[in-house]
CSV table of C-alpha atoms and ligand atoms in Angstrom, one decimal:
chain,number,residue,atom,x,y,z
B,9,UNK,CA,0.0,0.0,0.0
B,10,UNK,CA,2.6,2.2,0.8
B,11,UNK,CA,4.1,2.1,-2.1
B,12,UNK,CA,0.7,3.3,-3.8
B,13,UNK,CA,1.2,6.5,-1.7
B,14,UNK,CA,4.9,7.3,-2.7
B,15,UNK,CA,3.6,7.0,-6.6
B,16,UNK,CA,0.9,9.7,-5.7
B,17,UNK,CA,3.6,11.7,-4.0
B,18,UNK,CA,5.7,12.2,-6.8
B,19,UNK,CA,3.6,14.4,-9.3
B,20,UNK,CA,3.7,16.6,-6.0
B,21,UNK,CA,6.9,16.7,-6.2
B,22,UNK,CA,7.2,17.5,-9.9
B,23,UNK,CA,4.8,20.1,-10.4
B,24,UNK,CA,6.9,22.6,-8.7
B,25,UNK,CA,6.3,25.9,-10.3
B,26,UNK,CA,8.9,26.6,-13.2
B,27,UNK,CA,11.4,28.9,-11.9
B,28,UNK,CA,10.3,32.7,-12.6
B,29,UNK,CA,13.7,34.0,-10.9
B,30,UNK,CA,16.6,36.0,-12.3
B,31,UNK,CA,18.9,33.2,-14.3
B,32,UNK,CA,21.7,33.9,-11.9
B,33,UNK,CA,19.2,32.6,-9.2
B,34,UNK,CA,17.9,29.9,-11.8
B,35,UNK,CA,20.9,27.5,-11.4
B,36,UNK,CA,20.4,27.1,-7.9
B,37,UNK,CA,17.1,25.6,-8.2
B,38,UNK,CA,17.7,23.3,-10.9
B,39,UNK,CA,20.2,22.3,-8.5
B,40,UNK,CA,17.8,21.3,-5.9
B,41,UNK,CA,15.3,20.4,-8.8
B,42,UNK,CA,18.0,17.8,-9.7
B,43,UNK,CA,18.5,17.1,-6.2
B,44,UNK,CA,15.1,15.9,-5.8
B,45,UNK,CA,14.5,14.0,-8.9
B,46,UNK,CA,17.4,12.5,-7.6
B,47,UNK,CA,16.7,11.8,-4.2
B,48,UNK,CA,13.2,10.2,-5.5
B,49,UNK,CA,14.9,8.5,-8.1
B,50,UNK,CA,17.3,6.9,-4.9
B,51,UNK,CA,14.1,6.2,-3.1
B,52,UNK,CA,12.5,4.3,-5.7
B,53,UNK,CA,15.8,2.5,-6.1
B,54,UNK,CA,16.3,1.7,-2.6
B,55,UNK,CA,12.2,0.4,-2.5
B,56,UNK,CA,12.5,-2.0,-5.8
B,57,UNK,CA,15.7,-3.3,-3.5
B,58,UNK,CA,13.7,-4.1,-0.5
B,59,UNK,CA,10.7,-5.3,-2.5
B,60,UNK,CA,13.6,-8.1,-3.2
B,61,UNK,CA,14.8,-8.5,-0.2
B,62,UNK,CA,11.5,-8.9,1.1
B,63,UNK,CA,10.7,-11.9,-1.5
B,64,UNK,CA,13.3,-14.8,0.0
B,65,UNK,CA,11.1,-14.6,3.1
B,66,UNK,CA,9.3,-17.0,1.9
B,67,UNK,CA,11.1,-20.0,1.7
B,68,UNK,CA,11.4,-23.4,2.7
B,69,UNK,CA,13.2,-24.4,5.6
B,70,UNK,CA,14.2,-27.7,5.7
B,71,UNK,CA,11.7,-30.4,7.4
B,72,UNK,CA,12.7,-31.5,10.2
B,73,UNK,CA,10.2,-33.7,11.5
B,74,UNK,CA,7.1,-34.7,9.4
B,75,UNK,CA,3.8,-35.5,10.8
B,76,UNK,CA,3.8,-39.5,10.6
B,77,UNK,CA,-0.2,-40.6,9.5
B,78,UNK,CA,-1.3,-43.1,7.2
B,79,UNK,CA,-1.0,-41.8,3.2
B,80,UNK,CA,-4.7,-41.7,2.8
B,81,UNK,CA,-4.5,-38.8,5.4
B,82,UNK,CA,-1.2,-37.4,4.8
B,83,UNK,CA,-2.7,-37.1,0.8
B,84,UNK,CA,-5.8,-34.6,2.0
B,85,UNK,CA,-2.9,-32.5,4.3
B,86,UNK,CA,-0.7,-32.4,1.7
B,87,UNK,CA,-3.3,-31.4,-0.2
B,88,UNK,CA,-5.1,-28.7,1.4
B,89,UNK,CA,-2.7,-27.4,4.3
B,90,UNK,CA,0.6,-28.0,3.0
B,91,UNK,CA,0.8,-24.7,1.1
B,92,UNK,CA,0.3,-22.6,4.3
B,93,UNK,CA,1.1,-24.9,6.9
B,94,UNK,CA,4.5,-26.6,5.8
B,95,UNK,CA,8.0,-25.9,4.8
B,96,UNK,CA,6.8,-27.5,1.7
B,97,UNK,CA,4.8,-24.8,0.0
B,98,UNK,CA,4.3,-24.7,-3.6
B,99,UNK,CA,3.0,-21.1,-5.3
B,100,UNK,CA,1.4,-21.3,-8.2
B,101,UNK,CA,2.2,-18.3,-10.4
B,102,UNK,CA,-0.4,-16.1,-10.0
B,103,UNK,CA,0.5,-16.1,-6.1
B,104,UNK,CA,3.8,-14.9,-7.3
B,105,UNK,CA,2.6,-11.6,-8.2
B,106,UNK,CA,2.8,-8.6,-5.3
B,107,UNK,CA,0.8,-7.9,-4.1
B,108,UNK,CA,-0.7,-11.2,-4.6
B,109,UNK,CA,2.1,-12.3,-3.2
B,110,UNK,CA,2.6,-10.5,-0.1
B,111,UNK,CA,-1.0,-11.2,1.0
B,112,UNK,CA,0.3,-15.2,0.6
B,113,UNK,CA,3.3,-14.7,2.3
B,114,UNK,CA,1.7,-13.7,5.6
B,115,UNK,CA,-0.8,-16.0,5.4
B,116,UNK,CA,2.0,-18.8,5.3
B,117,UNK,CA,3.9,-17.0,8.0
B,118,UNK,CA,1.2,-16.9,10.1
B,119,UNK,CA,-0.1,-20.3,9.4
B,120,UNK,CA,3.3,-21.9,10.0
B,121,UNK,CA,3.3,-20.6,13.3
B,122,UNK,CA,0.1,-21.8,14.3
B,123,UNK,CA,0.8,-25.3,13.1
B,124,UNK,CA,3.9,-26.6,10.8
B,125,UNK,CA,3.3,-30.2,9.7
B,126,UNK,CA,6.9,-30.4,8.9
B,127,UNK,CA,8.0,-29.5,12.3
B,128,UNK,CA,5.5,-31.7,13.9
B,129,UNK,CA,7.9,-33.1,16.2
B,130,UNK,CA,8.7,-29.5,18.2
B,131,UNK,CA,5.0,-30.3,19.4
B,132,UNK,CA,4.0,-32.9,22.7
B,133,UNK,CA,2.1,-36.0,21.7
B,134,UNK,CA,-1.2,-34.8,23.0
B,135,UNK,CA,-0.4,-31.2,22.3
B,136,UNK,CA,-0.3,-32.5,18.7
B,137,UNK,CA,-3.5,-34.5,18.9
B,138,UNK,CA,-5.2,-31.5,20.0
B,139,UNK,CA,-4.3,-29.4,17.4
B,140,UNK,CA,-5.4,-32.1,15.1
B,141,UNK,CA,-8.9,-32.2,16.6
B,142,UNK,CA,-8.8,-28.0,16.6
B,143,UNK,CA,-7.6,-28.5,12.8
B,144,UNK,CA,-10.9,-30.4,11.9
B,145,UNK,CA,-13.3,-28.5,13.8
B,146,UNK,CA,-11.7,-25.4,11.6
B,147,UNK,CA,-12.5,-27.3,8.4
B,148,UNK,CA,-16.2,-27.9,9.4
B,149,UNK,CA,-16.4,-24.3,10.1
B,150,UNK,CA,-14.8,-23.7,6.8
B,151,UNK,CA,-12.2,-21.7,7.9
B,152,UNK,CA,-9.5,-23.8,7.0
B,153,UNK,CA,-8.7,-23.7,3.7
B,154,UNK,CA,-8.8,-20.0,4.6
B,155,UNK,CA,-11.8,-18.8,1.8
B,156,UNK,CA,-10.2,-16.6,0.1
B,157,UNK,CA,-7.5,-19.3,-0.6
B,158,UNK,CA,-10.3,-22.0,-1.7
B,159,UNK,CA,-11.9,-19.3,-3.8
B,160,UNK,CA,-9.0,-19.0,-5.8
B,161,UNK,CA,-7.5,-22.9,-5.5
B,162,UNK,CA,-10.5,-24.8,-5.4
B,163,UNK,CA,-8.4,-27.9,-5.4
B,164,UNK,CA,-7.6,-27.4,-2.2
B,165,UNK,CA,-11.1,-27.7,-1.0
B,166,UNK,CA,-12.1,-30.5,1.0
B,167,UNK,CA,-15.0,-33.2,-0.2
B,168,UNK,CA,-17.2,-35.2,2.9
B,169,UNK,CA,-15.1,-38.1,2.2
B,170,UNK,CA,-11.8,-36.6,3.0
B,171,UNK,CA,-13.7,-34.9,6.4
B,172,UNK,CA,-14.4,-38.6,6.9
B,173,UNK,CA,-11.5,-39.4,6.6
B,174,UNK,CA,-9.6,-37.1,8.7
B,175,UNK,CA,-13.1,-37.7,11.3
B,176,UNK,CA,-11.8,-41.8,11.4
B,177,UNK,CA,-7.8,-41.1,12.2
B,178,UNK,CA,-8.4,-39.2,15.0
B,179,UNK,CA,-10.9,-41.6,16.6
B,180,UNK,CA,-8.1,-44.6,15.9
B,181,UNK,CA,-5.7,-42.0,17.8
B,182,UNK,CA,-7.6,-40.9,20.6
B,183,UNK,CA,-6.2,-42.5,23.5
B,184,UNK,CA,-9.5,-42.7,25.0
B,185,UNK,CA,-10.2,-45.2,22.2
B,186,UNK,CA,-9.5,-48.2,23.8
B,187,UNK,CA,-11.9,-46.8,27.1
B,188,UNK,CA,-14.7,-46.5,25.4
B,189,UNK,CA,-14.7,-49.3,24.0
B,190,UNK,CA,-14.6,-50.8,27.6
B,191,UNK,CA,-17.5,-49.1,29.0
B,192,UNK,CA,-20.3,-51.0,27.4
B,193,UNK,CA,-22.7,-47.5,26.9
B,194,UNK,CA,-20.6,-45.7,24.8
B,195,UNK,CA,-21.2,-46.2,20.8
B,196,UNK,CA,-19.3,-43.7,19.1
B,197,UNK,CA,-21.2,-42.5,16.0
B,198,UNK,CA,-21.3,-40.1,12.9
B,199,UNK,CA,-22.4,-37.0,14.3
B,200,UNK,CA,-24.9,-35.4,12.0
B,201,UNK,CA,-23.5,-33.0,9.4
B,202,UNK,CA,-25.4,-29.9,9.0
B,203,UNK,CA,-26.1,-29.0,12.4
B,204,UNK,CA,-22.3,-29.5,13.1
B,205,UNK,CA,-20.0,-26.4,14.3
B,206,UNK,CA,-17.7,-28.3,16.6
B,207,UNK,CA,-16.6,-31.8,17.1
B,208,UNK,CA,-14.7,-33.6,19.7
B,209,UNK,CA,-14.5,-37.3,20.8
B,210,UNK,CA,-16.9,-38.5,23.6
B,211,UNK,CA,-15.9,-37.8,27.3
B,212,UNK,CA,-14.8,-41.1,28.6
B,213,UNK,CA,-18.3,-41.9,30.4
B,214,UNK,CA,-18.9,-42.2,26.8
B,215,UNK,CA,-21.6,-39.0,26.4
B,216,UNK,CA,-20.8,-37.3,22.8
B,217,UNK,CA,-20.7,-33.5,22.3
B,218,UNK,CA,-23.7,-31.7,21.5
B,219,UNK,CA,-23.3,-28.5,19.4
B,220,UNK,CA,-26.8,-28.0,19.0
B,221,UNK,CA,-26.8,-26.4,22.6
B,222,UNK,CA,-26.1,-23.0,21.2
B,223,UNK,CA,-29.6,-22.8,19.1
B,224,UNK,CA,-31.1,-23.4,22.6
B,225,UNK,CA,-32.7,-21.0,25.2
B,226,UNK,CA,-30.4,-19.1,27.7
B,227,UNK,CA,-31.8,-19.5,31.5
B,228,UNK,CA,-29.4,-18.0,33.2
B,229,UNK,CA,-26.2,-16.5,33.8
B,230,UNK,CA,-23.4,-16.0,36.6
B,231,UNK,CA,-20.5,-14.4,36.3
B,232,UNK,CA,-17.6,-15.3,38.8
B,233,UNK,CA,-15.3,-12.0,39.7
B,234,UNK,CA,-12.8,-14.8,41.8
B,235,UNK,CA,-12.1,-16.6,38.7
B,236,UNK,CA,-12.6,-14.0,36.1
B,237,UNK,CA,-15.6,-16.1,34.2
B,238,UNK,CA,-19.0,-15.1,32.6
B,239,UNK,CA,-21.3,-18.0,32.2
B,240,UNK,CA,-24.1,-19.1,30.4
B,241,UNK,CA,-26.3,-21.8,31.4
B,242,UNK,CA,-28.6,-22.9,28.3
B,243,UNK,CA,-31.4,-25.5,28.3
B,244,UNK,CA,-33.1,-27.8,25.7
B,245,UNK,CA,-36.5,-27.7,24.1
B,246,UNK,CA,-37.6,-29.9,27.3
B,247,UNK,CA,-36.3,-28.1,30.0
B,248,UNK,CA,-37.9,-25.1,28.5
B,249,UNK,CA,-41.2,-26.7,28.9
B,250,UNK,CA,-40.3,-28.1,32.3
B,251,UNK,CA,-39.8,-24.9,33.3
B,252,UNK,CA,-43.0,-23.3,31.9
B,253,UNK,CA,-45.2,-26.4,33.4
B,254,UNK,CA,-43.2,-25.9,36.8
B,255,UNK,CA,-42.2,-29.3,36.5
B,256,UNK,CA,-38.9,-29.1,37.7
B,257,UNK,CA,-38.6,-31.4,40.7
B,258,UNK,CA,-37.3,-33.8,39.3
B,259,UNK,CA,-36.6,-32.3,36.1
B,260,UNK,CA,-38.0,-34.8,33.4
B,261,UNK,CA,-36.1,-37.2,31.3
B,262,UNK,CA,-34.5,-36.0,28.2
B,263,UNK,CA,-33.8,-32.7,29.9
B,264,UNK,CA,-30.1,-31.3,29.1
B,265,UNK,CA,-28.5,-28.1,30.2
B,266,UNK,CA,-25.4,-26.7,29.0
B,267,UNK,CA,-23.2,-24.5,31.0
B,268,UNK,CA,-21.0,-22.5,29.1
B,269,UNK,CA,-17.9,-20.5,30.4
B,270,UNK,CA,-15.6,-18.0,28.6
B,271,UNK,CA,-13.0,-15.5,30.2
B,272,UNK,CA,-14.0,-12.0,31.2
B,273,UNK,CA,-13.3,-9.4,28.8
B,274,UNK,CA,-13.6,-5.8,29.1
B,275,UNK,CA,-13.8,-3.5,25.6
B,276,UNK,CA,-12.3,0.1,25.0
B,277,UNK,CA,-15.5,1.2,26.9
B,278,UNK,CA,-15.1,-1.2,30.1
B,279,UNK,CA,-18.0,-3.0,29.4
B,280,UNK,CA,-17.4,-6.9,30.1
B,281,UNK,CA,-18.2,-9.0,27.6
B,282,UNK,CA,-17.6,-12.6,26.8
B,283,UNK,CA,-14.0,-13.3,26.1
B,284,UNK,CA,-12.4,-16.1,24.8
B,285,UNK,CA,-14.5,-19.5,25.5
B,286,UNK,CA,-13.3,-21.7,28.0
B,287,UNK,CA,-15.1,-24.6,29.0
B,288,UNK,CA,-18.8,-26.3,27.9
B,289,UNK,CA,-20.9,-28.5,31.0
B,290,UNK,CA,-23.2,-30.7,30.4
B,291,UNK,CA,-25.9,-32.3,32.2
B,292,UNK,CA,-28.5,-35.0,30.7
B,293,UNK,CA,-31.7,-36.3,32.5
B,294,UNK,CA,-32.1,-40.1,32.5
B,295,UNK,CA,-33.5,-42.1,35.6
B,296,UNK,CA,-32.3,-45.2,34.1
B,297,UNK,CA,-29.7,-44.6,32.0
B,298,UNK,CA,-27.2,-42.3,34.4
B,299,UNK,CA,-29.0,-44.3,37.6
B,300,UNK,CA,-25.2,-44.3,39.0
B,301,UNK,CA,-24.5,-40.9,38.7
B,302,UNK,CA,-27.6,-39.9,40.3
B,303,UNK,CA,-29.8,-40.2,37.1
B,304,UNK,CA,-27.5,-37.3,35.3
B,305,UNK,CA,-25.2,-37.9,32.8
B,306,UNK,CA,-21.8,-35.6,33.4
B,307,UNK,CA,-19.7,-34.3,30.5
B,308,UNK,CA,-17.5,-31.6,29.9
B,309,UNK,CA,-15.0,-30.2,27.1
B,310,UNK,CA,-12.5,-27.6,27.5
B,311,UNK,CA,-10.6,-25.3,25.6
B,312,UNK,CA,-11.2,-23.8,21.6
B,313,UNK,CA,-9.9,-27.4,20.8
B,314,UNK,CA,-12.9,-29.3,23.0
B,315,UNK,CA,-10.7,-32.1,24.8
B,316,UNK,CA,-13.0,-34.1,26.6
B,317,UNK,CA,-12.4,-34.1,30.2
B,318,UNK,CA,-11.5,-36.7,32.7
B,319,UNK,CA,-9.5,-39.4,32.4
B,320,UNK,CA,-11.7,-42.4,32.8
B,321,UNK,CA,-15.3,-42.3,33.8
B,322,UNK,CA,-14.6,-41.8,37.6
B,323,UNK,CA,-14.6,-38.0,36.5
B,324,UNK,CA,-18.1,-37.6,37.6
B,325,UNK,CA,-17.5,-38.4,41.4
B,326,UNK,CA,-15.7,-35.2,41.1
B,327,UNK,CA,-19.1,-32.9,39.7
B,328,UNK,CA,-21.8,-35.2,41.7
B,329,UNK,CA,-19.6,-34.3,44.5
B,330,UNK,CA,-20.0,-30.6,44.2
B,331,UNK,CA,-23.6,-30.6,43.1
B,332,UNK,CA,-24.4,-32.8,45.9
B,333,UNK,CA,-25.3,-29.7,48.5
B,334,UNK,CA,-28.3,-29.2,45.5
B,335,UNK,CA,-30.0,-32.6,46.3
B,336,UNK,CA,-33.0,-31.3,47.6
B,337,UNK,CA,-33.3,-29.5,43.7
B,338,UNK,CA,-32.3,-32.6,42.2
B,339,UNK,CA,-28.4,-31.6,42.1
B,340,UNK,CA,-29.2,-28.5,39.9
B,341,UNK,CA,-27.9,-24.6,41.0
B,342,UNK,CA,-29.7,-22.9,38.6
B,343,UNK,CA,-33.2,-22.0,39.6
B,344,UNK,CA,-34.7,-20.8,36.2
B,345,UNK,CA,-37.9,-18.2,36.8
B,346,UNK,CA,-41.1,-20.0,37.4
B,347,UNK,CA,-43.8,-18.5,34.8
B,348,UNK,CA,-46.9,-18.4,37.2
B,349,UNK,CA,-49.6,-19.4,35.3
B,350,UNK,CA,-52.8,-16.6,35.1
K,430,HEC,C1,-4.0,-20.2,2.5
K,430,HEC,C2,-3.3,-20.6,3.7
K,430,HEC,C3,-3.9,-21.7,4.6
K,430,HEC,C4,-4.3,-22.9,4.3
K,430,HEC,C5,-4.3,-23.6,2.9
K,430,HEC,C6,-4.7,-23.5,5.5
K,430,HEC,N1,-4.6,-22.7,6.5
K,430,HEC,FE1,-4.9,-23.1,8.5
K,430,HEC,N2,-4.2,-21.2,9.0
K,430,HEC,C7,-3.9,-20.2,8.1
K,430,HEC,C8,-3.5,-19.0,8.8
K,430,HEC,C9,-3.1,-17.7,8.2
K,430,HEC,C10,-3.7,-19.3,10.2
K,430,HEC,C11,-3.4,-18.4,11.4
K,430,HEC,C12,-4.5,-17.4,11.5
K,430,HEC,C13,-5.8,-18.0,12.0
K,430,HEC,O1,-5.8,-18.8,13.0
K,430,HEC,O2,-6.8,-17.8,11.3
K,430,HEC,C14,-4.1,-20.7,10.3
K,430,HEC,C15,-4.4,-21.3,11.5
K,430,HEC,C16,-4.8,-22.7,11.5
K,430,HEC,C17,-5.0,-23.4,12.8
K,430,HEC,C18,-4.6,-22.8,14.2
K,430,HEC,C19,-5.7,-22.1,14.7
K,430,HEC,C20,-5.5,-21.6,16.1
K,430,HEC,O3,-6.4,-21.1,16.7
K,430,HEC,O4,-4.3,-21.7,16.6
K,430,HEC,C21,-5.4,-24.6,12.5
K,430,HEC,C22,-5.7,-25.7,13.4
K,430,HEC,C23,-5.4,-24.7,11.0
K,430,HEC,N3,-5.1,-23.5,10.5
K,430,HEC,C24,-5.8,-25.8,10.3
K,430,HEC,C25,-5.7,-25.9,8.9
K,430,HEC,C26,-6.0,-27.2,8.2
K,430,HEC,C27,-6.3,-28.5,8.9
K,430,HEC,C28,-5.8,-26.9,6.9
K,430,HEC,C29,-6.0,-27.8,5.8
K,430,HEC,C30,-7.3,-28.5,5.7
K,430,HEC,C31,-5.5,-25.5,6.8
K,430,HEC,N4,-5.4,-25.0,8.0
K,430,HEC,C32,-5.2,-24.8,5.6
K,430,HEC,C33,-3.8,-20.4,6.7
K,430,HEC,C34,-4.1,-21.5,6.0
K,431,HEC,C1,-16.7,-26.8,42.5
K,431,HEC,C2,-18.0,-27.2,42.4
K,431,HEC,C3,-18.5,-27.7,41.1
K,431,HEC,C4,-18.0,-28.8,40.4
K,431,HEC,C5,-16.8,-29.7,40.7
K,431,HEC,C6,-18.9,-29.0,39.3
K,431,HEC,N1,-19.9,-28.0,39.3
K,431,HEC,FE1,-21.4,-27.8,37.9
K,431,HEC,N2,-22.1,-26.2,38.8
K,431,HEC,C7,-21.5,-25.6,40.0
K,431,HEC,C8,-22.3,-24.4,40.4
K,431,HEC,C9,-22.0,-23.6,41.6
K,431,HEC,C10,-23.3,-24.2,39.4
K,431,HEC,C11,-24.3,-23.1,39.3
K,431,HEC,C12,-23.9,-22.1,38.2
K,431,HEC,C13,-22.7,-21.3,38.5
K,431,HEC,O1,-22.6,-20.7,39.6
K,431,HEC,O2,-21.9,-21.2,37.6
K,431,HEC,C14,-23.1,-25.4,38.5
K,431,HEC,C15,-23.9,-25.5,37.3
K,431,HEC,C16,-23.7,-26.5,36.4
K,431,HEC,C17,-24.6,-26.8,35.3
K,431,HEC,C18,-25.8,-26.0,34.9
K,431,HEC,C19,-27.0,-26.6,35.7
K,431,HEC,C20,-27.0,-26.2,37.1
K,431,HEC,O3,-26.9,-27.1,38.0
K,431,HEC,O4,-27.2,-25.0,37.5
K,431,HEC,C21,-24.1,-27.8,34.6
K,431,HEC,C22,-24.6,-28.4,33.3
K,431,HEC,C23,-22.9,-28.3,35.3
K,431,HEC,N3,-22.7,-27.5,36.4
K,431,HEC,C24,-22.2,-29.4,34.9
K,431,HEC,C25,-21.1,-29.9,35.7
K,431,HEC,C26,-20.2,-31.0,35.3
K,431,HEC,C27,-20.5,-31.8,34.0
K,431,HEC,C28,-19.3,-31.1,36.2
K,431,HEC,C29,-18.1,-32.1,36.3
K,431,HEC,C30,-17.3,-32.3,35.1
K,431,HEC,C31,-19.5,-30.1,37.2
K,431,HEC,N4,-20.6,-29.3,36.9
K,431,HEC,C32,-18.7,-29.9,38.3
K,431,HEC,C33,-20.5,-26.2,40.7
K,431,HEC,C34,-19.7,-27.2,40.4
């Protein structure tokens, strides 16, 4: 852009008025006349030489420690993310062109920090599966390609089988795999694909995500000043009927509410709004089903990335411990208004 500017300066700088002086005077403002065209001359010099100093920033440093996946995998990577997120990028010509160019070579830049499948090694095991499961909830968002990318290299694009794909690795890596599998409730199964946002393996008492809960109603909020939190506590289409039938003790099955959490933060104006998004709870109503944790089902994911939390299923002790105190409310905190019927 700047250099836009300096081309607009120039005729500024040309149509000084012609000199109107007595010739002895004339020769001294050619002399700056010439210094000038000079100087500018220089200038535009000294930018075409950083203009190619500027190009070699994009090259490739060596790999030093490819992501290891099986080649139908490492085929849709190498594919889609490779350009941006490798030491392996390939421009096609028209990315060549500045600014064209320029706009690329951030992007790559940027991308490589935030994930470099040819330095996958600098990264810890789960650090790297994490960043995996990030990397695919990205794609369903279609933000990754970045758009503007696909727009232009459509090849690049990914198709439902390759999300597939990608969806079936990272269940074979999860090392919760083999848990699940143990605990005799849990099915793991294709989550549905237009209402997805976000995805994330099941928590290890084997209850899968549900991103629906942000199309449902908001009940409540809290906000904790301690921790520096503002939360939302959402409930299903049920709940909202419980609620509005004052039918809350127990609350019937098929009831779910979803506690959301995100860090505290304040705008130019010191309003508090919701930051970045920390944690999701959730809680699922069924006598029989969740009979040992006190007819709820327990689950929560944390972080942009949503790793299930909990280690194995014993997790729960650690929330029916806390909701206990709430017994007498069957274990839930939030007490939602009661619509008094006319
Ligand atoms: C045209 C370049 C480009 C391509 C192609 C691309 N990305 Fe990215 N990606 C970026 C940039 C730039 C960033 C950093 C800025 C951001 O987070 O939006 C990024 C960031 C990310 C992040 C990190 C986000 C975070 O919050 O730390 C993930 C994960 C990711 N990309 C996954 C992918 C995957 C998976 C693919 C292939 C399917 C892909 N990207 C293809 C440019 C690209
Ligand atoms: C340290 C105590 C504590 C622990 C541990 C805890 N909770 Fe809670 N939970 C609360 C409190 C207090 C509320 C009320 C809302 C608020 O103040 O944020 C709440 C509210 C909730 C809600 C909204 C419904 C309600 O009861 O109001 C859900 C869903 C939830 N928790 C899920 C969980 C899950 C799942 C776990 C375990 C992974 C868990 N909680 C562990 C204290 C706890």
């Amino acid at each position: 852009m700047w250099i836009f500017g300096l081309f607009q300066a120039i005729p500024g700088f040309l149509t000084i008025p012609p000199p109107t002086f007595a010739p002895v005077k004339s020769t001294r403002i050619m002399k700056t006349w010439n210094k000038r065209t000079f100087m500018i001359v220089g200038f535009l010099a000294l930018i075409l030489a950083l203009v190619q100093l500027y190009r070699p920033l994009l090259e490739n440093p060596p790999v030093t420690g490819e992501i290891e996946v099986p080649p139908d995998v490492a085929q849709i990577l190498r594919n889609s993310c490779y350009n941006c997120h490798s030491n392996e990028t390939k421009l096609k010509w028209f990315d060549e062109l500045a600014p064209a160019y320029w706009l690329v070579t951030s992007h790559v830049q940027q991308a490589r920090v935030a994930l470099n499948f040819s330095e996958w090694d600098k990264l810890a095991p789960p650090q790297q599966k994490a960043r995996l499961f990030w990397g695919l909830n990205r794609i369903l968002a279609n933000e990754m390609p970045l758009p503007e990318y696909s727009l232009l290299h459509p090849e690049a694009k990914l198709s439902g089988d390759d999300i597939e794909v990608i969806k079936k690795y990272l269940m074979k890596i999860s090392p919760r795999d083999t848990s699940v599998k143990a605990s005799s409730s849990s099915v793991v199964s294709k989550p549905k694909k237009d209402s997805i946002i976000s995805w994330s393996l099941p928590t290890a008492n084997g209850i899968e995500f549900i991103p629906d809960y942000q199309q449902w109603k908001a009940i409540s909020t809290t906000d904790r000043f301690d921790n520096g939190t503002m939360r939302v506590i959402y409930g299903n289409s049920i709940a909202v009927q419980a609620i509005a039938d004052n039918n809350t003790n127990p609350w019937p099955d098929g009831t779910v509410f979803a506690k959301v959490a995100w860090a505290q933060a304040a705008d130019s104006t010191g309003l508090i709004r919701a930051g970045e998004f920390k944690q999701v709870e959730f809680m699922i109503k069924d006598q029989k089903k969740y009979a040992d944790t006190e007819g709820w089902g327990w689950a929560r994911w944390r972080g942009k990335e949503l790793t299930p939390y909990g280690k194995d299923a014993l997790f729960t002790q650690e929330c029916v411990a806390c909701h206990k105190p709430r017994k007498e409310s069957d274990f839930v905190f939030t007490q939602p208004l009661v619509f008094k019927k006319p």
